[in-house]
């Protein structure tokens, strides 16, 4: 998702990946799946197949770990601040973890098309000393 705002002498562009569920919705999904899987595993253990219980626990635990990683990745963002003299790019999860500065007079945009029709085009913000991949987490439509 790309959004931009203009305020006096500064333009702010915020890049975020599309997110189908919040972390709260993901936790509810995991709770419901966990209850269903564990109730089926407990029923099978009463029927004598007790070996199902550890595998059901492993399944729910692995699903929770993977869903946590996916949710964490969906909260990354890049903020591009374009001022009168300088361009600043902030990147991180929820808050800036990496910040780049470049003079506006020496900055330019470089676009590298993908080699395959389904590849996402890479957009770089470049100057004489650095090259920043802008929106590396965006889908093809947002890029």
Short mmCIF file of C-alpha atoms in Angstrom, two decimals:
data_model
loop_
_atom_site.label_atom_id
_atom_site.label_comp_id
_atom_site.label_asym_id
_atom_site.label_seq_id
_atom_site.Cartn_x
_atom_site.Cartn_y
_atom_site.Cartn_z
CA UNK A 1 0.00 0.00 0.00
CA UNK A 2 1.42 3.35 -1.00
CA UNK A 3 0.25 6.63 0.52
CA UNK A 4 1.57 10.13 0.15
CA UNK A 5 1.04 13.41 1.93
CA UNK A 6 2.19 16.95 1.17
CA UNK A 7 2.98 19.43 3.93
CA UNK A 8 4.55 22.79 3.13
CA UNK A 9 8.04 22.04 1.71
CA UNK A 10 8.00 18.27 2.37
CA UNK A 11 6.45 15.28 0.66
CA UNK A 12 6.05 12.06 2.64
CA UNK A 13 5.59 8.71 0.87
CA UNK A 14 4.78 5.69 3.06
CA UNK A 15 5.19 2.18 1.63
CA UNK A 16 3.63 -0.78 3.45
CA UNK A 17 2.88 -4.32 2.29
CA UNK A 18 -0.76 -5.30 1.89
CA UNK A 19 -2.04 -7.00 5.01
CA UNK A 20 -5.10 -9.24 4.97
CA UNK A 21 -5.26 -9.70 8.75
CA UNK A 22 -4.07 -7.82 11.81
CA UNK A 23 -2.05 -9.58 14.52
CA UNK A 24 -5.18 -9.71 16.70
CA UNK A 25 -7.15 -11.47 13.94
CA UNK A 26 -4.25 -13.86 13.41
CA UNK A 27 -4.22 -14.75 17.12
CA UNK A 28 -7.96 -15.50 17.00
CA UNK A 29 -7.41 -17.70 13.96
CA UNK A 30 -4.65 -19.60 15.79
CA UNK A 31 -6.84 -20.06 18.89
CA UNK A 32 -9.72 -21.48 16.83
CA UNK A 33 -7.44 -23.81 14.83
CA UNK A 34 -5.70 -24.88 18.05
CA UNK A 35 -8.98 -25.74 19.75
CA UNK A 36 -10.21 -27.75 16.75
CA UNK A 37 -6.94 -29.66 16.24
CA UNK A 38 -6.41 -30.39 19.93
CA UNK A 39 -10.01 -31.53 20.47
CA UNK A 40 -9.66 -33.96 17.54
CA UNK A 41 -6.30 -35.15 18.92
CA UNK A 42 -7.77 -35.66 22.41
CA UNK A 43 -10.68 -37.63 20.94
CA UNK A 44 -8.23 -39.87 19.08
CA UNK A 45 -6.15 -40.32 22.23
CA UNK A 46 -9.27 -41.55 24.10
CA UNK A 47 -9.77 -44.02 21.26
CA UNK A 48 -6.26 -45.38 21.91
CA UNK A 49 -4.22 -43.44 19.38
CA UNK A 50 -2.37 -41.34 21.97
CA UNK A 51 0.55 -40.80 19.59
CA UNK A 52 -1.57 -38.21 17.78
CA UNK A 53 -1.26 -35.71 20.69
CA UNK A 54 2.42 -34.72 20.30
CA UNK A 55 2.06 -34.38 16.53
CA UNK A 56 -1.04 -32.22 16.93
CA UNK A 57 0.83 -30.00 19.39
CA UNK A 58 3.75 -29.79 16.99
CA UNK A 59 1.39 -28.87 14.15
CA UNK A 60 -0.27 -26.06 16.12
CA UNK A 61 3.09 -24.79 17.38
CA UNK A 62 4.61 -24.74 13.89
CA UNK A 63 1.54 -22.99 12.47
CA UNK A 64 1.75 -20.36 15.25
CA UNK A 65 5.47 -19.76 14.59
CA UNK A 66 4.95 -19.39 10.85
CA UNK A 67 1.93 -17.12 11.24
CA UNK A 68 3.93 -14.94 13.66
CA UNK A 69 6.75 -14.59 11.10
CA UNK A 70 4.33 -13.71 8.30
CA UNK A 71 2.54 -11.17 10.49
CA UNK A 72 5.83 -9.62 11.59
CA UNK A 73 6.97 -9.22 7.97
CA UNK A 74 3.68 -7.52 7.08
CA UNK A 75 4.41 -4.68 9.53
CA UNK A 76 7.57 -3.49 7.78
CA UNK A 77 7.48 -0.13 6.07
CA UNK A 78 9.56 2.45 4.24
CA UNK A 79 9.00 6.17 4.66
CA UNK A 80 10.47 8.50 2.04
CA UNK A 81 10.72 12.14 3.09
CA UNK A 82 11.42 14.51 0.21
CA UNK A 83 12.43 17.95 1.40
CA UNK A 84 13.74 21.01 -0.37
CA UNK A 85 17.40 19.97 -0.14
CA UNK A 86 17.47 16.35 1.01
CA UNK A 87 15.77 12.99 0.56
CA UNK A 88 15.55 10.76 3.59
CA UNK A 89 14.53 7.08 3.44
CA UNK A 90 13.55 5.34 6.69
CA UNK A 91 13.07 1.59 6.77
CA UNK A 92 12.01 -0.77 9.55
CA UNK A 93 9.22 -2.60 11.36
CA UNK A 94 6.75 -0.10 12.84
CA UNK A 95 9.60 2.35 13.53
CA UNK A 96 12.72 3.40 11.62
CA UNK A 97 15.59 0.95 12.04
CA UNK A 98 17.69 2.14 9.10
CA UNK A 99 17.88 5.71 7.80
CA UNK A 100 19.55 6.90 4.59
CA UNK A 101 20.18 10.51 3.58
CA UNK A 102 21.01 11.82 0.13
CA UNK A 103 21.12 15.28 -1.41
CA UNK A 104 18.11 15.92 -3.62
CA UNK A 105 20.22 17.50 -6.36
CA UNK A 106 22.24 14.29 -6.90
CA UNK A 107 19.43 11.75 -6.44
CA UNK A 108 17.69 9.93 -9.26
CA UNK A 109 15.34 6.99 -9.71
CA UNK A 110 16.50 3.83 -11.46
CA UNK A 111 14.01 1.15 -12.58
CA UNK A 112 15.17 -2.40 -13.35
CA UNK A 113 12.59 -4.58 -15.08
CA UNK A 114 12.33 -8.22 -14.13
CA UNK A 115 13.50 -10.94 -16.49
CA UNK A 116 10.21 -12.85 -16.19
CA UNK A 117 6.69 -11.40 -16.76
CA UNK A 118 5.74 -12.22 -13.15
CA UNK A 119 8.86 -10.59 -11.67
CA UNK A 120 8.34 -7.30 -9.87
CA UNK A 121 10.21 -4.32 -11.28
CA UNK A 122 12.89 -3.06 -8.92
CA UNK A 123 12.89 0.64 -8.15
CA UNK A 124 16.08 2.13 -6.76
CA UNK A 125 16.72 5.58 -5.32
CA UNK A 126 20.33 6.31 -6.21
CA UNK A 127 23.01 8.94 -5.85
CA UNK A 128 26.81 8.89 -6.29
CA UNK A 129 27.46 6.80 -3.16
CA UNK A 130 24.46 4.57 -2.44
CA UNK A 131 21.60 2.68 -4.02
CA UNK A 132 18.42 1.99 -2.03
CA UNK A 133 15.87 -0.60 -3.18
CA UNK A 134 12.55 1.16 -2.64
CA UNK A 135 9.54 -1.00 -1.78
CA UNK A 136 11.25 -4.39 -1.97
CA UNK A 137 8.35 -5.89 -0.02
CA UNK A 138 5.57 -4.52 -2.27
CA UNK A 139 3.53 -6.62 -4.66
CA UNK A 140 3.58 -6.08 -8.41
CA UNK A 141 0.55 -3.78 -8.49
CA UNK A 142 1.85 -1.46 -5.75
CA UNK A 143 5.34 -1.32 -7.24
#
